[in-house]
Amino acid sequence: DAGVIQSPRHEVTEMGQEVTLRCKPISGHDYLFWYRQTMMRGLELLIYFNNNVPIDDSGMPEDRFSAKMPNASFSTLKIQPSEPRDSAVYFCASSTSGSFNQPQHFGDGTRLSIL
Amino acid sequence: GDSVTQMEGPVTLSEEAFLTINCTYTATGYPSLFWYVQYPGEGLQLLLKATKADDKGSNKGFEATYRKETTSFHLEKGSVQVSDSAVYFCALIGGSARQLTFGSGTQLTVLP
């Protein structure tokens, strides 16, 4: 079975540029999560969706960050304009509904470097 | 709010040594508890879980028991291998929230 697919795996860009990260969740999963991982802050939940609707975006650090889920099989996380402090690994994860005990399945992440 | 406190790392062990990584939690209600593992350059993978008190999760020789009385979920393995070198995260989902609350992670290095 295909897992959560993220692209690109690596992104290097200059500050001020727009960055778009992409995620394809596991088919049939109706929850999708975006996380950011840094050495200083560890894993932070940025936003999550249920049935393509954003449920909680309280973790989104600033208005420069936005996330969309236009359909059940695709989500984007956009940073505009990007800053060096946005450098991190960004993970997407998905899970099923039903029992809230269901684990989240993570993609391999996008390593973002803003110069 | 809910929180998870994990043993500070890094932890360095010799192959075949016994491993314990401590994890305690604070949560309202009765959370489900998880251990995730992250190998270098990869995303997090679920290692094991426990959904109620006294449950024992186990996988790949790792075990953890949900202890409500001590609000703990310590990870153990009797004999570690070099291939177990990774970062281990304790996490919980509490109440009706879908949000995983993670600990800070513990880096484990196993030397041959």
mmCIF file with all atom_site columns, C-alpha atoms in Angstrom:
data_model
loop_
_atom_site.group_PDB
_atom_site.id
_atom_site.type_symbol
_atom_site.label_atom_id
_atom_site.label_alt_id
_atom_site.label_comp_id
_atom_site.label_asym_id
_atom_site.label_entity_id
_atom_site.label_seq_id
_atom_site.pdbx_PDB_ins_code
_atom_site.Cartn_x
_atom_site.Cartn_y
_atom_site.Cartn_z
_atom_site.occupancy
_atom_site.B_iso_or_equiv
_atom_site.pdbx_formal_charge
_atom_site.auth_seq_id
_atom_site.auth_comp_id
_atom_site.auth_asym_id
_atom_site.auth_atom_id
_atom_site.pdbx_PDB_model_num
ATOM 1   C CA . ASP A 1 1   ? 0.000   0.000  0.000  1.00 0.00 ? 1   ASP A CA 1
ATOM 2   C CA . ALA A 1 2   ? 1.216   3.484  -0.781 1.00 0.00 ? 2   ALA A CA 1
ATOM 3   C CA . GLY A 1 3   ? 1.938   5.529  2.284  1.00 0.00 ? 3   GLY A CA 1
ATOM 4   C CA . VAL A 1 4   ? 1.690   9.267  2.703  1.00 0.00 ? 4   VAL A CA 1
ATOM 5   C CA . ILE A 1 5   ? 3.554   10.894 -0.160 1.00 0.00 ? 5   ILE A CA 1
ATOM 6   C CA . GLN A 1 6   ? 5.221   14.258 0.205  1.00 0.00 ? 6   GLN A CA 1
ATOM 7   C CA . SER A 1 7   ? 6.987   16.384 -2.365 1.00 0.00 ? 7   SER A CA 1
ATOM 8   C CA . PRO A 1 8   ? 9.528   17.701 -2.782 1.00 0.00 ? 8   PRO A CA 1
ATOM 9   C CA . ARG A 1 9   ? 11.847  15.779 -0.450 1.00 0.00 ? 9   ARG A CA 1
ATOM 10  C CA . HIS A 1 10  ? 14.248  18.694 -0.328 1.00 0.00 ? 10  HIS A CA 1
ATOM 11  C CA . GLU A 1 11  ? 13.762  22.367 -1.114 1.00 0.00 ? 11  GLU A CA 1
ATOM 12  C CA . VAL A 1 12  ? 16.379  25.085 -1.027 1.00 0.00 ? 12  VAL A CA 1
ATOM 13  C CA . THR A 1 13  ? 15.335  28.609 -1.853 1.00 0.00 ? 13  THR A CA 1
ATOM 14  C CA . GLU A 1 14  ? 16.163  32.189 -1.087 1.00 0.00 ? 14  GLU A CA 1
ATOM 15  C CA . MET A 1 15  ? 14.331  34.215 1.479  1.00 0.00 ? 15  MET A CA 1
ATOM 16  C CA . GLY A 1 16  ? 11.354  36.096 0.166  1.00 0.00 ? 16  GLY A CA 1
ATOM 17  C CA . GLN A 1 17  ? 10.411  33.362 -2.277 1.00 0.00 ? 17  GLN A CA 1
ATOM 18  C CA . GLU A 1 18  ? 7.150   31.469 -2.164 1.00 0.00 ? 18  GLU A CA 1
ATOM 19  C CA . VAL A 1 19  ? 7.425   27.834 -1.098 1.00 0.00 ? 19  VAL A CA 1
ATOM 20  C CA . THR A 1 20  ? 4.762   25.201 -1.709 1.00 0.00 ? 20  THR A CA 1
ATOM 21  C CA . LEU A 1 21  ? 4.887   21.809 -0.039 1.00 0.00 ? 21  LEU A CA 1
ATOM 22  C CA . ARG A 1 22  ? 2.629   19.019 -1.214 1.00 0.00 ? 22  ARG A CA 1
ATOM 23  C CA . CYS A 1 23  ? 1.053   15.998 0.390  1.00 0.00 ? 23  CYS A CA 1
ATOM 24  C CA . LYS A 1 24  ? -0.997  13.045 -0.784 1.00 0.00 ? 24  LYS A CA 1
ATOM 25  C CA . PRO A 1 25  ? -2.587  11.205 2.156  1.00 0.00 ? 25  PRO A CA 1
ATOM 26  C CA . ILE A 1 26  ? -3.306  7.510  2.275  1.00 0.00 ? 26  ILE A CA 1
ATOM 27  C CA . SER A 1 27  ? -6.431  6.715  0.324  1.00 0.00 ? 27  SER A CA 1
ATOM 28  C CA . GLY A 1 28  ? -9.456  6.475  2.617  1.00 0.00 ? 28  GLY A CA 1
ATOM 29  C CA . HIS A 1 29  ? -7.896  8.552  5.379  1.00 0.00 ? 29  HIS A CA 1
ATOM 30  C CA . ASP A 1 30  ? -10.062 11.528 6.164  1.00 0.00 ? 30  ASP A CA 1
ATOM 31  C CA . TYR A 1 31  ? -7.770  13.309 8.611  1.00 0.00 ? 31  TYR A CA 1
ATOM 32  C CA . LEU A 1 32  ? -4.674  15.135 7.406  1.00 0.00 ? 32  LEU A CA 1
ATOM 33  C CA . PHE A 1 33  ? -2.055  16.830 9.567  1.00 0.00 ? 33  PHE A CA 1
ATOM 34  C CA . TRP A 1 34  ? 0.853   19.164 8.870  1.00 0.00 ? 34  TRP A CA 1
ATOM 35  C CA . TYR A 1 35  ? 3.776   19.225 11.314 1.00 0.00 ? 35  TYR A CA 1
ATOM 36  C CA . ARG A 1 36  ? 7.037   21.116 11.514 1.00 0.00 ? 36  ARG A CA 1
ATOM 37  C CA . GLN A 1 37  ? 10.134  19.626 13.113 1.00 0.00 ? 37  GLN A CA 1
ATOM 38  C CA . THR A 1 38  ? 13.128  21.647 14.300 1.00 0.00 ? 38  THR A CA 1
ATOM 39  C CA . MET A 1 39  ? 15.905  20.982 16.752 1.00 0.00 ? 39  MET A CA 1
ATOM 40  C CA . MET A 1 40  ? 14.796  23.848 18.952 1.00 0.00 ? 40  MET A CA 1
ATOM 41  C CA . ARG A 1 41  ? 11.067  23.187 19.064 1.00 0.00 ? 41  ARG A CA 1
ATOM 42  C CA . GLY A 1 42  ? 10.762  19.499 18.255 1.00 0.00 ? 42  GLY A CA 1
ATOM 43  C CA . LEU A 1 43  ? 7.550   18.427 16.508 1.00 0.00 ? 43  LEU A CA 1
ATOM 44  C CA . GLU A 1 44  ? 4.844   21.064 16.246 1.00 0.00 ? 44  GLU A CA 1
ATOM 45  C CA . LEU A 1 45  ? 1.367   20.542 14.846 1.00 0.00 ? 45  LEU A CA 1
ATOM 46  C CA . LEU A 1 46  ? 0.619   23.350 12.423 1.00 0.00 ? 46  LEU A CA 1
ATOM 47  C CA . ILE A 1 47  ? -2.868  22.515 11.176 1.00 0.00 ? 47  ILE A CA 1
ATOM 48  C CA . TYR A 1 48  ? -5.161  19.589 10.601 1.00 0.00 ? 48  TYR A CA 1
ATOM 49  C CA . PHE A 1 49  ? -8.084  18.843 8.312  1.00 0.00 ? 49  PHE A CA 1
ATOM 50  C CA . ASN A 1 50  ? -11.061 16.542 8.529  1.00 0.00 ? 50  ASN A CA 1
ATOM 51  C CA . ASN A 1 51  ? -12.868 15.734 5.287  1.00 0.00 ? 51  ASN A CA 1
ATOM 52  C CA . ASN A 1 52  ? -10.899 18.521 3.588  1.00 0.00 ? 52  ASN A CA 1
ATOM 53  C CA . VAL A 1 53  ? -12.052 21.141 6.103  1.00 0.00 ? 53  VAL A CA 1
ATOM 54  C CA . PRO A 1 54  ? -9.474  22.860 8.356  1.00 0.00 ? 54  PRO A CA 1
ATOM 55  C CA . ILE A 1 55  ? -10.350 22.031 11.951 1.00 0.00 ? 55  ILE A CA 1
ATOM 56  C CA . ASP A 1 56  ? -7.563  23.621 13.957 1.00 0.00 ? 56  ASP A CA 1
ATOM 57  C CA . ASP A 1 57  ? -4.976  26.000 12.557 1.00 0.00 ? 57  ASP A CA 1
ATOM 58  C CA . SER A 1 58  ? -3.841  27.418 15.888 1.00 0.00 ? 58  SER A CA 1
ATOM 59  C CA . GLY A 1 59  ? -0.364  26.048 15.317 1.00 0.00 ? 59  GLY A CA 1
ATOM 60  C CA . MET A 1 60  ? 0.230   28.013 12.134 1.00 0.00 ? 60  MET A CA 1
ATOM 61  C CA . PRO A 1 61  ? 2.997   30.392 13.154 1.00 0.00 ? 61  PRO A CA 1
ATOM 62  C CA . GLU A 1 62  ? 2.145   33.453 11.090 1.00 0.00 ? 62  GLU A CA 1
ATOM 63  C CA . ASP A 1 63  ? -0.024  34.754 8.289  1.00 0.00 ? 63  ASP A CA 1
ATOM 64  C CA . ARG A 1 64  ? 2.814   33.891 5.941  1.00 0.00 ? 64  ARG A CA 1
ATOM 65  C CA . PHE A 1 65  ? 1.746   30.268 6.322  1.00 0.00 ? 65  PHE A CA 1
ATOM 66  C CA . SER A 1 66  ? -1.367  28.914 4.654  1.00 0.00 ? 66  SER A CA 1
ATOM 67  C CA . ALA A 1 67  ? -2.674  25.409 4.004  1.00 0.00 ? 67  ALA A CA 1
ATOM 68  C CA . LYS A 1 68  ? -5.351  24.072 1.699  1.00 0.00 ? 68  LYS A CA 1
ATOM 69  C CA . MET A 1 69  ? -6.964  20.759 0.987  1.00 0.00 ? 69  MET A CA 1
ATOM 70  C CA . PRO A 1 70  ? -8.917  21.088 -2.252 1.00 0.00 ? 70  PRO A CA 1
ATOM 71  C CA . ASN A 1 71  ? -9.822  17.394 -2.325 1.00 0.00 ? 71  ASN A CA 1
ATOM 72  C CA . ALA A 1 72  ? -9.430  14.203 -0.338 1.00 0.00 ? 72  ALA A CA 1
ATOM 73  C CA . SER A 1 73  ? -6.189  13.222 -2.029 1.00 0.00 ? 73  SER A CA 1
ATOM 74  C CA . PHE A 1 74  ? -4.153  16.422 -1.980 1.00 0.00 ? 74  PHE A CA 1
ATOM 75  C CA . SER A 1 75  ? -3.044  19.144 0.379  1.00 0.00 ? 75  SER A CA 1
ATOM 76  C CA . THR A 1 76  ? -0.589  22.012 0.181  1.00 0.00 ? 76  THR A CA 1
ATOM 77  C CA . LEU A 1 77  ? 1.282   24.054 2.734  1.00 0.00 ? 77  LEU A CA 1
ATOM 78  C CA . LYS A 1 78  ? 2.438   27.401 1.418  1.00 0.00 ? 78  LYS A CA 1
ATOM 79  C CA . ILE A 1 79  ? 4.868   29.907 2.882  1.00 0.00 ? 79  ILE A CA 1
ATOM 80  C CA . GLN A 1 80  ? 4.912   33.370 1.352  1.00 0.00 ? 80  GLN A CA 1
ATOM 81  C CA . PRO A 1 81  ? 7.248   35.130 1.777  1.00 0.00 ? 81  PRO A CA 1
ATOM 82  C CA . SER A 1 82  ? 9.699   32.603 3.198  1.00 0.00 ? 82  SER A CA 1
ATOM 83  C CA . GLU A 1 83  ? 12.267  33.499 5.872  1.00 0.00 ? 83  GLU A CA 1
ATOM 84  C CA . PRO A 1 84  ? 15.413  31.693 7.080  1.00 0.00 ? 84  PRO A CA 1
ATOM 85  C CA . ARG A 1 85  ? 13.695  30.808 10.385 1.00 0.00 ? 85  ARG A CA 1
ATOM 86  C CA . ASP A 1 86  ? 11.204  28.720 8.405  1.00 0.00 ? 86  ASP A CA 1
ATOM 87  C CA . SER A 1 87  ? 13.978  26.217 7.691  1.00 0.00 ? 87  SER A CA 1
ATOM 88  C CA . ALA A 1 88  ? 12.815  22.882 9.101  1.00 0.00 ? 88  ALA A CA 1
ATOM 89  C CA . VAL A 1 89  ? 11.512  19.475 8.129  1.00 0.00 ? 89  VAL A CA 1
ATOM 90  C CA . TYR A 1 90  ? 7.804   19.576 7.359  1.00 0.00 ? 90  TYR A CA 1
ATOM 91  C CA . PHE A 1 91  ? 5.804   16.391 7.766  1.00 0.00 ? 91  PHE A CA 1
ATOM 92  C CA . CYS A 1 92  ? 2.385   15.460 6.557  1.00 0.00 ? 92  CYS A CA 1
ATOM 93  C CA . ALA A 1 93  ? 0.422   12.690 8.264  1.00 0.00 ? 93  ALA A CA 1
ATOM 94  C CA . SER A 1 94  ? -2.983  11.109 7.777  1.00 0.00 ? 94  SER A CA 1
ATOM 95  C CA . SER A 1 95  ? -5.329  8.928  9.761  1.00 0.00 ? 95  SER A CA 1
ATOM 96  C CA . THR A 1 96  ? -8.803  7.417  9.624  1.00 0.00 ? 96  THR A CA 1
ATOM 97  C CA . SER A 1 97  ? -11.928 8.415  11.487 1.00 0.00 ? 97  SER A CA 1
ATOM 98  C CA . GLY A 1 98  ? -13.865 6.149  13.761 1.00 0.00 ? 98  GLY A CA 1
ATOM 99  C CA . SER A 1 99  ? -12.041 5.464  16.969 1.00 0.00 ? 99  SER A CA 1
ATOM 100 C CA . PHE A 1 100 ? -9.790  8.333  17.856 1.00 0.00 ? 100 PHE A CA 1
ATOM 101 C CA . ASN A 1 101 ? -7.200  5.755  18.821 1.00 0.00 ? 101 ASN A CA 1
ATOM 102 C CA . GLN A 1 102 ? -6.206  5.322  15.213 1.00 0.00 ? 102 GLN A CA 1
ATOM 103 C CA . PRO A 1 103 ? -2.532  6.161  14.721 1.00 0.00 ? 103 PRO A CA 1
ATOM 104 C CA . GLN A 1 104 ? -1.259  8.747  12.317 1.00 0.00 ? 104 GLN A CA 1
ATOM 105 C CA . HIS A 1 105 ? 0.817   7.665  9.329  1.00 0.00 ? 105 HIS A CA 1
ATOM 106 C CA . PHE A 1 106 ? 3.628   10.016 8.411  1.00 0.00 ? 106 PHE A CA 1
ATOM 107 C CA . GLY A 1 107 ? 5.270   10.868 5.130  1.00 0.00 ? 107 GLY A CA 1
ATOM 108 C CA . ASP A 1 108 ? 9.043   11.065 4.816  1.00 0.00 ? 108 ASP A CA 1
ATOM 109 C CA . GLY A 1 109 ? 8.960   14.849 5.106  1.00 0.00 ? 109 GLY A CA 1
ATOM 110 C CA . THR A 1 110 ? 10.190  17.832 3.131  1.00 0.00 ? 110 THR A CA 1
ATOM 111 C CA . ARG A 1 111 ? 13.502  19.271 4.284  1.00 0.00 ? 111 ARG A CA 1
ATOM 112 C CA . LEU A 1 112 ? 13.223  23.014 3.676  1.00 0.00 ? 112 LEU A CA 1
ATOM 113 C CA . SER A 1 113 ? 16.213  25.341 3.716  1.00 0.00 ? 113 SER A CA 1
ATOM 114 C CA . ILE A 1 114 ? 15.681  29.078 3.314  1.00 0.00 ? 114 ILE A CA 1
ATOM 115 C CA . LEU A 1 115 ? 18.890  30.944 2.561  1.00 0.00 ? 115 LEU A CA 1
ATOM 116 C CA . GLY B 2 1   ? -3.457  21.085 28.491 1.00 0.00 ? 1   GLY B CA 1
ATOM 117 C CA . ASP B 2 2   ? -2.162  17.641 27.682 1.00 0.00 ? 2   ASP B CA 1
ATOM 118 C CA . SER B 2 3   ? 1.584   17.118 27.785 1.00 0.00 ? 3   SER B CA 1
ATOM 119 C CA . VAL B 2 4   ? 4.212   14.411 27.490 1.00 0.00 ? 4   VAL B CA 1
ATOM 120 C CA . THR B 2 5   ? 7.553   14.431 29.255 1.00 0.00 ? 5   THR B CA 1
ATOM 121 C CA . GLN B 2 6   ? 10.263  12.229 27.899 1.00 0.00 ? 6   GLN B CA 1
ATOM 122 C CA . MET B 2 7   ? 13.652  11.177 29.118 1.00 0.00 ? 7   MET B CA 1
ATOM 123 C CA . GLU B 2 8   ? 16.354  13.530 27.909 1.00 0.00 ? 8   GLU B CA 1
ATOM 124 C CA . GLY B 2 9   ? 18.809  12.125 25.425 1.00 0.00 ? 9   GLY B CA 1
ATOM 125 C CA . PRO B 2 10  ? 20.989  11.232 23.825 1.00 0.00 ? 10  PRO B CA 1
ATOM 126 C CA . VAL B 2 11  ? 21.192  7.644  25.026 1.00 0.00 ? 11  VAL B CA 1
ATOM 127 C CA . THR B 2 12  ? 24.149  5.533  23.935 1.00 0.00 ? 12  THR B CA 1
ATOM 128 C CA . LEU B 2 13  ? 24.181  1.784  24.540 1.00 0.00 ? 13  LEU B CA 1
ATOM 129 C CA . SER B 2 14  ? 26.194  -1.194 23.472 1.00 0.00 ? 14  SER B CA 1
ATOM 130 C CA . GLU B 2 15  ? 24.560  -3.883 21.382 1.00 0.00 ? 15  GLU B CA 1
ATOM 131 C CA . GLU B 2 16  ? 22.511  -6.368 23.448 1.00 0.00 ? 16  GLU B CA 1
ATOM 132 C CA . ALA B 2 17  ? 22.131  -3.915 26.340 1.00 0.00 ? 17  ALA B CA 1
ATOM 133 C CA . PHE B 2 18  ? 18.772  -3.340 28.049 1.00 0.00 ? 18  PHE B CA 1
ATOM 134 C CA . LEU B 2 19  ? 16.909  -0.206 27.050 1.00 0.00 ? 19  LEU B CA 1
ATOM 135 C CA . THR B 2 20  ? 14.510  1.947  29.021 1.00 0.00 ? 20  THR B CA 1
ATOM 136 C CA . ILE B 2 21  ? 13.234  5.302  27.811 1.00 0.00 ? 21  ILE B CA 1
ATOM 137 C CA . ASN B 2 22  ? 11.005  6.993  30.356 1.00 0.00 ? 22  ASN B CA 1
ATOM 138 C CA . CYS B 2 23  ? 7.782   8.729  29.416 1.00 0.00 ? 23  CYS B CA 1
ATOM 139 C CA . THR B 2 24  ? 5.194   10.338 31.670 1.00 0.00 ? 24  THR B CA 1
ATOM 140 C CA . TYR B 2 25  ? 2.110   12.222 30.678 1.00 0.00 ? 25  TYR B CA 1
ATOM 141 C CA . THR B 2 26  ? -0.493  14.691 31.856 1.00 0.00 ? 26  THR B CA 1
ATOM 142 C CA . ALA B 2 27  ? -3.931  14.488 30.311 1.00 0.00 ? 27  ALA B CA 1
ATOM 143 C CA . THR B 2 28  ? -7.599  14.836 31.106 1.00 0.00 ? 28  THR B CA 1
ATOM 144 C CA . GLY B 2 29  ? -9.644  11.707 30.801 1.00 0.00 ? 29  GLY B CA 1
ATOM 145 C CA . TYR B 2 30  ? -8.130  8.533  29.454 1.00 0.00 ? 30  TYR B CA 1
ATOM 146 C CA . PRO B 2 31  ? -5.735  9.141  26.599 1.00 0.00 ? 31  PRO B CA 1
ATOM 147 C CA . SER B 2 32  ? -4.352  6.623  24.168 1.00 0.00 ? 32  SER B CA 1
ATOM 148 C CA . LEU B 2 33  ? -0.578  6.348  24.300 1.00 0.00 ? 33  LEU B CA 1
ATOM 149 C CA . PHE B 2 34  ? 1.891   5.747  21.498 1.00 0.00 ? 34  PHE B CA 1
ATOM 150 C CA . TRP B 2 35  ? 5.561   5.301  20.808 1.00 0.00 ? 35  TRP B CA 1
ATOM 151 C CA . TYR B 2 36  ? 6.798   6.464  17.430 1.00 0.00 ? 36  TYR B CA 1
ATOM 152 C CA . VAL B 2 37  ? 10.265  5.866  15.973 1.00 0.00 ? 37  VAL B CA 1
ATOM 153 C CA . GLN B 2 38  ? 12.060  8.072  13.475 1.00 0.00 ? 38  GLN B CA 1
ATOM 154 C CA . TYR B 2 39  ? 14.993  6.621  11.550 1.00 0.00 ? 39  TYR B CA 1
ATOM 155 C CA . PRO B 2 40  ? 17.454  9.048  9.943  1.00 0.00 ? 40  PRO B CA 1
ATOM 156 C CA . GLY B 2 41  ? 15.983  10.874 6.971  1.00 0.00 ? 41  GLY B CA 1
ATOM 157 C CA . GLU B 2 42  ? 12.549  9.336  7.396  1.00 0.00 ? 42  GLU B CA 1
ATOM 158 C CA . GLY B 2 43  ? 9.180   10.227 8.846  1.00 0.00 ? 43  GLY B CA 1
ATOM 159 C CA . LEU B 2 44  ? 7.801   8.923  12.108 1.00 0.00 ? 44  LEU B CA 1
ATOM 160 C CA . GLN B 2 45  ? 6.559   5.354  12.220 1.00 0.00 ? 45  GLN B CA 1
ATOM 161 C CA . LEU B 2 46  ? 4.207   3.960  14.795 1.00 0.00 ? 46  LEU B CA 1
ATOM 162 C CA . LEU B 2 47  ? 6.117   1.503  16.963 1.00 0.00 ? 47  LEU B CA 1
ATOM 163 C CA . LEU B 2 48  ? 3.429   0.477  19.447 1.00 0.00 ? 48  LEU B CA 1
ATOM 164 C CA . LYS B 2 49  ? 0.354   1.741  21.205 1.00 0.00 ? 49  LYS B CA 1
ATOM 165 C CA . ALA B 2 50  ? -1.880  1.172  24.221 1.00 0.00 ? 50  ALA B CA 1
ATOM 166 C CA . THR B 2 51  ? -5.406  2.448  24.516 1.00 0.00 ? 51  THR B CA 1
ATOM 167 C CA . LYS B 2 52  ? -6.353  1.754  28.134 1.00 0.00 ? 52  LYS B CA 1
ATOM 168 C CA . ALA B 2 53  ? -4.845  1.276  31.555 1.00 0.00 ? 53  ALA B CA 1
ATOM 169 C CA . ASP B 2 54  ? -2.694  -1.838 32.024 1.00 0.00 ? 54  ASP B CA 1
ATOM 170 C CA . ASP B 2 55  ? -2.568  -2.482 28.284 1.00 0.00 ? 55  ASP B CA 1
ATOM 171 C CA . LYS B 2 56  ? 0.849   -3.544 27.036 1.00 0.00 ? 56  LYS B CA 1
ATOM 172 C CA . GLY B 2 57  ? 1.870   -2.513 23.552 1.00 0.00 ? 57  GLY B CA 1
ATOM 173 C CA . SER B 2 58  ? 4.612   -4.524 21.892 1.00 0.00 ? 58  SER B CA 1
ATOM 174 C CA . ASN B 2 59  ? 6.386   -4.648 18.547 1.00 0.00 ? 59  ASN B CA 1
ATOM 175 C CA . LYS B 2 60  ? 9.838   -5.656 17.275 1.00 0.00 ? 60  LYS B CA 1
ATOM 176 C CA . GLY B 2 61  ? 10.935  -6.634 20.779 1.00 0.00 ? 61  GLY B CA 1
ATOM 177 C CA . PHE B 2 62  ? 9.902   -3.281 22.262 1.00 0.00 ? 62  PHE B CA 1
ATOM 178 C CA . GLU B 2 63  ? 7.286   -3.100 24.997 1.00 0.00 ? 63  GLU B CA 1
ATOM 179 C CA . ALA B 2 64  ? 5.491   -0.401 26.959 1.00 0.00 ? 64  ALA B CA 1
ATOM 180 C CA . THR B 2 65  ? 2.778   -0.713 29.584 1.00 0.00 ? 65  THR B CA 1
ATOM 181 C CA . TYR B 2 66  ? 0.107   1.919  30.175 1.00 0.00 ? 66  TYR B CA 1
ATOM 182 C CA . ARG B 2 67  ? 0.357   2.731  33.898 1.00 0.00 ? 67  ARG B CA 1
ATOM 183 C CA . LYS B 2 68  ? -2.495  4.977  34.951 1.00 0.00 ? 68  LYS B CA 1
ATOM 184 C CA . GLU B 2 69  ? -1.431  5.100  38.593 1.00 0.00 ? 69  GLU B CA 1
ATOM 185 C CA . THR B 2 70  ? 1.958   6.552  37.672 1.00 0.00 ? 70  THR B CA 1
ATOM 186 C CA . THR B 2 71  ? 0.815   8.219  34.413 1.00 0.00 ? 71  THR B CA 1
ATOM 187 C CA . SER B 2 72  ? 3.697   6.533  32.634 1.00 0.00 ? 72  SER B CA 1
ATOM 188 C CA . PHE B 2 73  ? 4.375   4.635  29.423 1.00 0.00 ? 73  PHE B CA 1
ATOM 189 C CA . HIS B 2 74  ? 8.041   3.674  29.565 1.00 0.00 ? 74  HIS B CA 1
ATOM 190 C CA . LEU B 2 75  ? 9.583   2.013  26.515 1.00 0.00 ? 75  LEU B CA 1
ATOM 191 C CA . GLU B 2 76  ? 11.719  -1.087 27.091 1.00 0.00 ? 76  GLU B CA 1
ATOM 192 C CA . LYS B 2 77  ? 13.675  -3.563 25.045 1.00 0.00 ? 77  LYS B CA 1
ATOM 193 C CA . GLY B 2 78  ? 15.661  -6.438 26.471 1.00 0.00 ? 78  GLY B CA 1
ATOM 194 C CA . SER B 2 79  ? 18.470  -6.494 23.909 1.00 0.00 ? 79  SER B CA 1
ATOM 195 C CA . VAL B 2 80  ? 19.024  -3.597 21.544 1.00 0.00 ? 80  VAL B CA 1
ATOM 196 C CA . GLN B 2 81  ? 20.598  -3.845 18.112 1.00 0.00 ? 81  GLN B CA 1
ATOM 197 C CA . VAL B 2 82  ? 22.567  -1.352 16.060 1.00 0.00 ? 82  VAL B CA 1
ATOM 198 C CA . SER B 2 83  ? 19.544  -1.096 13.762 1.00 0.00 ? 83  SER B CA 1
ATOM 199 C CA . ASP B 2 84  ? 17.480  0.295  16.674 1.00 0.00 ? 84  ASP B CA 1
ATOM 200 C CA . SER B 2 85  ? 19.464  3.535  16.510 1.00 0.00 ? 85  SER B CA 1
ATOM 201 C CA . ALA B 2 86  ? 16.835  6.215  15.930 1.00 0.00 ? 86  ALA B CA 1
ATOM 202 C CA . VAL B 2 87  ? 14.842  8.922  17.671 1.00 0.00 ? 87  VAL B CA 1
ATOM 203 C CA . TYR B 2 88  ? 11.953  7.685  19.799 1.00 0.00 ? 88  TYR B CA 1
ATOM 204 C CA . PHE B 2 89  ? 8.882   9.816  20.510 1.00 0.00 ? 89  PHE B CA 1
ATOM 205 C CA . CYS B 2 90  ? 6.273   9.210  23.161 1.00 0.00 ? 90  CYS B CA 1
ATOM 206 C CA . ALA B 2 91  ? 2.866   10.660 22.277 1.00 0.00 ? 91  ALA B CA 1
ATOM 207 C CA . LEU B 2 92  ? -0.740  10.732 23.375 1.00 0.00 ? 92  LEU B CA 1
ATOM 208 C CA . ILE B 2 93  ? -4.160  11.469 22.008 1.00 0.00 ? 93  ILE B CA 1
ATOM 209 C CA . GLY B 2 94  ? -6.413  12.671 24.786 1.00 0.00 ? 94  GLY B CA 1
ATOM 210 C CA . GLY B 2 95  ? -10.154 13.003 25.115 1.00 0.00 ? 95  GLY B CA 1
ATOM 211 C CA . SER B 2 96  ? -11.935 13.668 21.865 1.00 0.00 ? 96  SER B CA 1
ATOM 212 C CA . ALA B 2 97  ? -9.106  15.596 20.278 1.00 0.00 ? 97  ALA B CA 1
ATOM 213 C CA . ARG B 2 98  ? -7.393  14.162 17.232 1.00 0.00 ? 98  ARG B CA 1
ATOM 214 C CA . GLN B 2 99  ? -4.223  16.020 17.940 1.00 0.00 ? 99  GLN B CA 1
ATOM 215 C CA . LEU B 2 100 ? -1.202  13.968 18.848 1.00 0.00 ? 100 LEU B CA 1
ATOM 216 C CA . THR B 2 101 ? 0.801   15.523 21.648 1.00 0.00 ? 101 THR B CA 1
ATOM 217 C CA . PHE B 2 102 ? 4.453   14.510 21.321 1.00 0.00 ? 102 PHE B CA 1
ATOM 218 C CA . GLY B 2 103 ? 7.305   14.372 23.748 1.00 0.00 ? 103 GLY B CA 1
ATOM 219 C CA . SER B 2 104 ? 10.570  16.001 22.766 1.00 0.00 ? 104 SER B CA 1
ATOM 220 C CA . GLY B 2 105 ? 12.089  12.786 21.454 1.00 0.00 ? 105 GLY B CA 1
ATOM 221 C CA . THR B 2 106 ? 15.016  10.687 22.685 1.00 0.00 ? 106 THR B CA 1
ATOM 222 C CA . GLN B 2 107 ? 17.965  9.969  20.435 1.00 0.00 ? 107 GLN B CA 1
ATOM 223 C CA . LEU B 2 108 ? 19.191  6.390  20.830 1.00 0.00 ? 108 LEU B CA 1
ATOM 224 C CA . THR B 2 109 ? 22.544  5.265  19.469 1.00 0.00 ? 109 THR B CA 1
ATOM 225 C CA . VAL B 2 110 ? 23.502  1.603  19.705 1.00 0.00 ? 110 VAL B CA 1
ATOM 226 C CA . LEU B 2 111 ? 27.176  0.795  19.234 1.00 0.00 ? 111 LEU B CA 1
ATOM 227 C CA . PRO B 2 112 ? 28.409  -2.555 17.906 1.00 0.00 ? 112 PRO B CA 1
#
